[in-house]
Short mmCIF file of C-alpha atoms in Angstrom, two decimals:
data_model
loop_
_atom_site.label_atom_id
_atom_site.label_comp_id
_atom_site.label_asym_id
_atom_site.label_seq_id
_atom_site.Cartn_x
_atom_site.Cartn_y
_atom_site.Cartn_z
CA MET A 28 -16.22 -2.25 18.35
CA PHE A 29 -13.66 0.11 19.87
CA ALA A 30 -12.78 -0.55 23.23
CA LEU A 31 -12.18 1.92 26.14
CA PRO A 32 -9.16 2.90 27.31
CA THR A 33 -7.86 0.97 30.17
CA SER A 34 -5.62 3.27 31.97
CA GLU A 35 -5.12 6.68 32.72
CA ARG A 36 -2.27 6.82 30.22
CA SER A 37 -4.17 5.75 27.44
CA ILE A 38 -6.82 8.16 28.22
CA GLU A 39 -4.41 10.91 28.20
CA MET A 40 -2.71 9.66 24.78
CA SER A 41 -6.32 9.28 23.15
CA THR A 42 -7.20 13.19 24.03
CA GLU A 43 -3.58 14.01 22.64
CA LEU A 44 -4.08 11.93 19.26
CA THR A 45 -7.60 13.20 18.79
CA HIS A 46 -6.19 16.58 18.71
CA PHE A 47 -4.39 15.88 15.32
CA ILE A 48 -7.36 15.13 13.48
CA GLY A 49 -7.89 18.03 10.77
CA ARG A 50 -3.77 18.91 10.94
CA GLN A 51 -2.30 19.30 7.72
CA LEU A 52 1.45 17.80 6.95
CA GLU A 53 3.81 19.29 4.62
CA GLY A 54 3.04 18.76 1.19
CA PHE A 55 5.43 17.73 -1.63
CA ASP A 56 6.06 18.44 -5.19
CA ARG A 57 7.45 15.62 -6.50
CA GLN A 58 8.46 14.66 -10.11
CA VAL A 59 7.78 11.23 -11.67
CA THR A 60 10.54 10.37 -14.02
CA ARG A 61 10.85 6.67 -16.02
CA GLU A 62 14.13 5.56 -14.14
CA ILE A 63 12.37 5.68 -10.59
CA VAL A 64 9.39 3.92 -11.77
CA GLY A 65 11.88 1.49 -13.61
CA GLU A 66 12.99 0.97 -10.15
CA PHE A 67 10.41 0.66 -8.32
CA ALA A 68 9.01 -2.04 -11.09
CA SER A 69 12.00 -3.83 -10.98
CA VAL A 70 12.47 -4.08 -7.09
CA ILE A 71 8.90 -5.57 -6.71
CA GLY A 72 10.05 -7.96 -9.52
CA GLU A 73 7.65 -6.80 -12.35
CA ASN A 74 8.28 -7.61 -15.46
CA ASP A 75 5.82 -6.20 -17.66
CA PRO A 76 7.53 -4.41 -20.59
CA MET A 77 4.99 -1.37 -20.51
CA TYR A 78 7.41 -0.54 -17.04
CA PHE A 79 10.73 -0.99 -18.66
CA ASP A 80 10.03 0.31 -22.10
CA VAL A 81 7.97 3.58 -23.82
CA ALA A 82 7.61 2.05 -26.94
CA VAL A 83 5.63 -0.69 -25.26
CA ALA A 84 3.81 1.74 -22.95
CA ARG A 85 2.84 3.94 -26.48
CA GLU A 86 1.87 0.88 -28.12
CA LEU A 87 -0.63 -0.17 -25.38
CA GLY A 88 -1.85 3.76 -25.94
CA MET A 89 -0.06 5.25 -23.06
CA LYS A 90 1.23 8.48 -22.73
CA ASP A 91 4.37 7.10 -21.43
CA ILE A 92 5.46 4.37 -18.96
CA PRO A 93 3.29 4.07 -16.37
CA ALA A 94 3.52 4.22 -12.38
CA PRO A 95 2.12 0.27 -11.08
CA PRO A 96 -0.85 0.69 -8.59
CA THR A 97 1.11 0.95 -5.37
CA PHE A 98 3.76 3.03 -6.61
CA LEU A 99 2.13 6.14 -5.25
CA ILE A 100 3.21 5.19 -1.98
CA THR A 101 6.62 6.47 -2.65
CA LEU A 102 5.16 9.60 -3.25
CA GLU A 103 3.34 10.12 0.18
CA ILE A 104 6.47 9.37 1.78
CA ASP A 105 8.39 11.72 3.56
CA ASN A 106 11.43 12.41 1.53
CA ARG A 107 12.87 8.72 2.36
CA ASP A 108 11.99 9.12 5.79
CA SER A 109 8.65 7.21 6.44
CA LEU A 110 8.28 7.79 10.02
CA ARG A 111 9.47 11.80 10.19
CA PHE A 112 5.60 12.69 10.54
CA ILE A 113 5.01 10.51 13.34
CA ARG A 114 8.39 11.37 15.20
CA GLU A 115 7.48 15.24 14.63
CA LEU A 116 4.26 14.61 16.32
CA GLY A 117 6.06 13.34 19.27
CA LEU A 118 5.01 9.40 18.89
CA ASP A 119 7.15 6.40 19.79
CA THR A 120 8.52 5.29 16.34
CA ALA A 121 9.68 2.45 17.49
CA MET A 122 6.37 0.67 17.88
CA VAL A 123 4.80 1.94 14.51
CA LEU A 124 2.90 -0.42 12.28
CA HIS A 125 1.61 0.34 9.06
CA GLY A 126 -2.05 -0.77 9.73
CA GLU A 127 -4.28 -0.26 6.40
CA GLN A 128 -3.56 1.15 3.12
CA ALA A 129 -5.97 2.11 0.24
CA PHE A 130 -5.86 3.92 -2.44
CA HIS A 131 -8.18 5.24 -4.99
CA PHE A 132 -7.29 5.95 -9.02
CA ARG A 133 -8.92 8.27 -10.96
CA SER A 134 -6.19 8.83 -13.62
CA LEU A 135 -2.83 6.83 -14.26
CA VAL A 136 0.28 8.56 -12.93
CA TYR A 137 3.04 8.57 -16.03
CA ALA A 138 6.75 9.11 -15.87
CA GLY A 139 7.01 12.49 -16.85
CA ASP A 140 4.07 13.84 -14.60
CA ALA A 141 4.43 16.38 -12.01
CA ILE A 142 2.46 15.46 -8.90
CA GLN A 143 1.23 17.51 -5.95
CA VAL A 144 0.95 15.58 -2.69
CA HIS A 145 -1.52 16.97 0.20
CA ARG A 146 -1.73 15.20 3.56
CA ARG A 147 -3.40 15.73 6.29
CA ILE A 148 -4.72 13.85 9.08
CA ILE A 149 -8.09 12.63 8.96
CA ASP A 150 -8.25 10.25 12.30
CA ALA A 151 -7.01 9.38 15.16
CA GLY A 152 -7.51 7.92 18.66
CA SER A 153 -7.03 4.75 20.56
CA LYS A 154 -8.42 1.27 19.99
CA GLY A 155 -7.59 -1.28 23.00
CA ALA A 156 -3.65 -1.34 23.40
CA MET A 157 -3.41 0.37 20.28
CA THR A 158 -3.13 4.08 19.12
CA TYR A 159 -3.91 4.75 15.70
CA LEU A 160 -3.63 7.65 13.23
CA VAL A 161 -5.21 8.05 9.52
CA THR A 162 -3.75 10.46 6.99
CA LEU A 163 -5.52 11.12 3.75
CA ASN A 164 -3.08 11.93 0.38
CA THR A 165 -4.11 13.63 -2.33
CA PHE A 166 -2.09 13.63 -5.72
CA GLN A 167 -2.66 16.16 -7.71
CA ARG A 168 -1.14 16.58 -11.46
CA GLY A 169 -2.30 20.03 -12.38
CA ASP A 170 -5.54 20.83 -11.84
CA ASP A 171 -6.39 17.08 -12.09
CA MET A 172 -6.74 14.60 -8.85
CA VAL A 173 -5.44 11.76 -10.18
CA ALA A 174 -5.46 9.45 -7.25
CA THR A 175 -6.65 9.71 -3.05
CA SER A 176 -5.27 7.00 -0.80
CA GLU A 177 -5.48 6.64 2.64
CA CYS A 178 -3.12 5.85 5.60
CA THR A 179 -3.75 3.93 9.07
CA TRP A 180 -0.71 3.90 11.06
CA LEU A 181 -0.73 1.74 14.54
CA ILE A 182 1.23 2.77 17.72
CA LYS A 183 1.66 0.33 20.29
CA SER A 184 2.70 1.78 23.60
CA ARG A 185 6.12 0.23 24.81
CA GLN A 186 4.62 -0.80 28.27
CA ASP A 187 1.84 -2.97 26.44
CA SER A 188 4.57 -4.66 24.46
CA ARG A 189 6.47 -6.52 27.61
CA MET B 8 -26.64 -13.04 -13.94
CA THR B 9 -23.99 -14.35 -12.48
CA ASP B 10 -20.88 -14.08 -13.84
CA HIS B 11 -18.54 -17.04 -12.51
CA PHE B 12 -15.17 -15.14 -13.58
CA LEU B 13 -12.60 -16.96 -11.51
CA VAL B 14 -10.01 -14.55 -10.21
CA PRO B 15 -6.39 -16.74 -10.81
CA ILE B 16 -4.21 -17.35 -7.83
CA GLY B 17 -0.98 -15.71 -7.46
CA ARG B 18 2.20 -16.80 -5.68
CA PHE B 19 5.28 -14.94 -4.99
CA GLY B 20 8.31 -15.45 -2.87
CA PRO B 21 10.37 -16.37 -1.08
CA VAL B 22 10.60 -12.79 0.62
CA THR B 23 14.40 -12.64 1.35
CA ARG B 24 16.48 -9.82 3.01
CA SER B 25 17.61 -7.53 0.48
CA MET B 26 14.38 -7.71 -1.48
CA LEU B 27 13.65 -5.52 1.67
CA SER B 28 16.42 -3.42 1.90
CA GLU B 29 15.73 -2.81 -1.84
CA TYR B 30 12.31 -1.95 -1.34
CA ALA B 31 13.50 0.33 1.38
CA GLN B 32 15.49 2.15 -0.86
CA ALA B 33 13.22 2.53 -3.96
CA SER B 34 9.68 3.44 -1.77
CA GLY B 35 11.55 5.60 1.08
CA ASP B 36 9.85 3.21 3.60
CA ASN B 37 13.19 3.32 5.77
CA ASN B 38 11.23 2.09 8.90
CA PRO B 39 14.14 -0.13 10.81
CA LEU B 40 11.98 -2.73 11.46
CA HIS B 41 12.47 -4.24 8.23
CA LEU B 42 16.10 -3.20 7.68
CA SER B 43 17.86 -4.16 11.50
CA ASP B 44 17.20 -7.25 13.36
CA ALA B 45 17.39 -5.24 16.70
CA ALA B 46 14.98 -2.86 15.96
CA ALA B 47 12.68 -5.82 14.72
CA GLN B 48 13.09 -7.40 17.95
CA LEU B 49 12.74 -4.53 20.08
CA ALA B 50 9.01 -4.73 18.14
CA GLY B 51 8.89 -8.29 19.44
CA HIS B 52 10.00 -10.00 16.46
CA ARG B 53 12.57 -12.46 16.03
CA GLU B 54 14.20 -10.63 12.78
CA VAL B 55 13.34 -7.90 10.61
CA ILE B 56 9.66 -8.36 9.08
CA ALA B 57 8.49 -7.43 5.34
CA GLN B 58 7.16 -4.38 4.48
CA GLY B 59 3.46 -4.28 4.29
CA MET B 60 3.46 -2.14 1.17
CA LEU B 61 5.93 -4.79 -0.43
CA SER B 62 3.40 -7.64 -0.39
CA MET B 63 0.55 -4.99 -1.42
CA ALA B 64 2.87 -4.21 -4.39
CA PHE B 65 2.88 -7.79 -4.69
CA VAL B 66 -0.77 -8.04 -4.65
CA GLY B 67 -0.72 -5.08 -7.18
CA ARG B 68 1.02 -7.38 -9.83
CA TRP B 69 -1.32 -10.18 -9.19
CA VAL B 70 -4.56 -7.64 -9.94
CA THR B 71 -2.54 -6.27 -13.08
CA SER B 72 -1.84 -10.20 -14.08
CA TRP B 73 -6.07 -10.58 -14.97
CA CYS B 74 -7.17 -6.70 -14.97
CA PRO B 75 -5.65 -4.12 -17.35
CA LEU B 76 -3.99 -1.04 -15.10
CA ASP B 77 -6.66 1.30 -16.43
CA GLN B 78 -9.08 -0.62 -15.30
CA ILE B 79 -8.43 -0.66 -11.17
CA HIS B 80 -10.76 1.85 -9.26
CA SER B 81 -9.45 0.97 -5.99
CA LEU B 82 -7.16 -0.98 -3.91
CA SER B 83 -6.85 -1.35 -0.40
CA SER B 84 -5.05 -3.83 2.38
CA ARG B 85 -5.19 -4.24 5.80
CA PHE B 86 -2.31 -5.75 7.15
CA THR B 87 -3.30 -8.69 9.44
CA ALA B 88 0.33 -10.39 10.36
CA PRO B 89 3.86 -9.60 10.05
CA THR B 90 5.73 -11.62 7.16
CA PRO B 91 8.58 -13.28 7.70
CA LEU B 92 11.55 -13.67 6.10
CA GLY B 93 11.54 -16.41 3.81
CA SER B 94 7.79 -16.52 3.15
CA HIS B 95 5.84 -17.79 0.08
CA LEU B 96 2.91 -15.56 -0.36
CA ILE B 97 -0.06 -16.61 -1.97
CA CYS B 98 -2.63 -14.13 -3.23
CA GLU B 99 -6.61 -15.59 -3.40
CA GLY B 100 -9.90 -13.49 -4.52
CA HIS B 101 -13.21 -13.66 -5.69
CA VAL B 102 -15.75 -11.52 -6.99
CA THR B 103 -18.40 -10.66 -4.26
CA CYS B 104 -20.54 -7.94 -6.24
CA LYS B 105 -20.91 -7.06 -9.79
CA GLU B 106 -22.51 -4.53 -11.16
CA GLN B 107 -22.42 -2.42 -14.29
CA GLU B 108 -20.22 -0.24 -13.59
CA SER B 109 -17.58 -1.83 -11.26
CA ALA B 110 -17.14 -5.46 -9.79
CA LYS B 111 -15.69 -5.55 -6.11
CA ILE B 112 -12.97 -8.65 -5.36
CA VAL B 113 -12.26 -9.70 -2.02
CA TYR B 114 -8.85 -11.35 -1.61
CA THR B 115 -6.74 -12.35 0.92
CA VAL B 116 -2.61 -13.00 1.08
CA THR B 117 -1.63 -15.73 2.86
CA THR B 118 1.98 -17.83 4.02
CA GLU B 119 1.77 -20.80 1.94
CA MET B 120 4.10 -22.62 4.64
CA ASN B 121 1.51 -22.18 7.65
CA ASN B 122 -1.50 -20.47 6.23
CA VAL B 123 -1.30 -17.38 8.37
CA VAL B 124 -3.52 -14.55 6.79
CA THR B 125 -1.09 -11.51 6.16
CA ILE B 126 -3.22 -9.39 4.57
CA ARG B 127 -7.38 -9.12 3.90
CA GLY B 128 -7.99 -6.16 1.22
CA THR B 129 -10.49 -5.65 -1.54
CA VAL B 130 -9.90 -4.25 -5.27
CA VAL B 131 -12.92 -2.84 -7.10
CA VAL B 132 -12.27 -2.95 -11.06
CA SER B 133 -14.18 -2.03 -14.00
CA SER B 134 -16.83 -5.02 -14.65
CA SER B 135 -15.88 -4.74 -17.86
CA ALA B 136 -12.15 -5.89 -17.35
CA LEU B 137 -13.67 -9.03 -16.46
CA GLU B 138 -16.05 -10.22 -19.29
CA ARG B 139 -13.14 -9.57 -21.64
CA ARG B 140 -10.89 -11.50 -19.15
CA SER B 141 -12.25 -14.91 -20.68
CA GLY B 142 -9.07 -15.78 -22.83
CA PRO B 143 -5.95 -16.19 -22.08
CA THR B 144 -4.36 -14.08 -19.54
CA GLY B 145 -1.78 -11.02 -19.69
CA LEU B 146 -2.29 -7.12 -20.65
CA ASP B 147 -1.82 -7.85 -24.36
CA SER B 148 -5.31 -8.32 -25.38
#
């Protein structure tokens, strides 16, 4: 399934990237608020009142306004700079694509939660003309792991795009 | 044995430029590919393309229209093609595996106009969430 590297350059690149496997990235302490959940929900066109009205959420048995399923992405992104860690690894961010995203939920995240995000690179290498990086992000609320996510970034080389 | 839960179809769009900048603002996904035509052209696109995560957020809305939020175990997406401005998107899925505890639904997101698959993904939900869903749709049950 994985094509062999076709040039010296990609062999170098692949070796370099493999070297990143296991690297811890900067973690974050995030405070989830009703405002940021509401803003996210509204931007994605959500109109379920439980995302906007705490009374509705409580009526449904929730402790506060819940976060929509993909809201976790906002917690794992570098402070409003999604490509920062890629740039800091010395890779070309002009050619970065988000390849895959997976969330595994154990418990809902609510407004009022303090979430600790830990991130590390769990895979890296090349696949044909693409190089890729996979990060594993864990979301903790106190001692509880509430969710994990895996994010795959694809990086095309500029040469290949011509 | 076979439970013919029919996953409803979801429709979203059109995807607009202001949606992309609002999504970038709300999510922190500030990749210029979604905000600047020049950056998008450098990467070989005609103009800005939508964030994959914006489409995945639509997928989240679609899933929660037939499955309660707290019954979703996992949600994954592979972004298979860029989503151009103006796209109307269709989410479709079917149950591929249903066990006592959980059920797996494989889904696609396609552009309505030219039928390009932009996401292939999987969602795993509690089986009980599907059993309860023979009545009207919504989270209000």
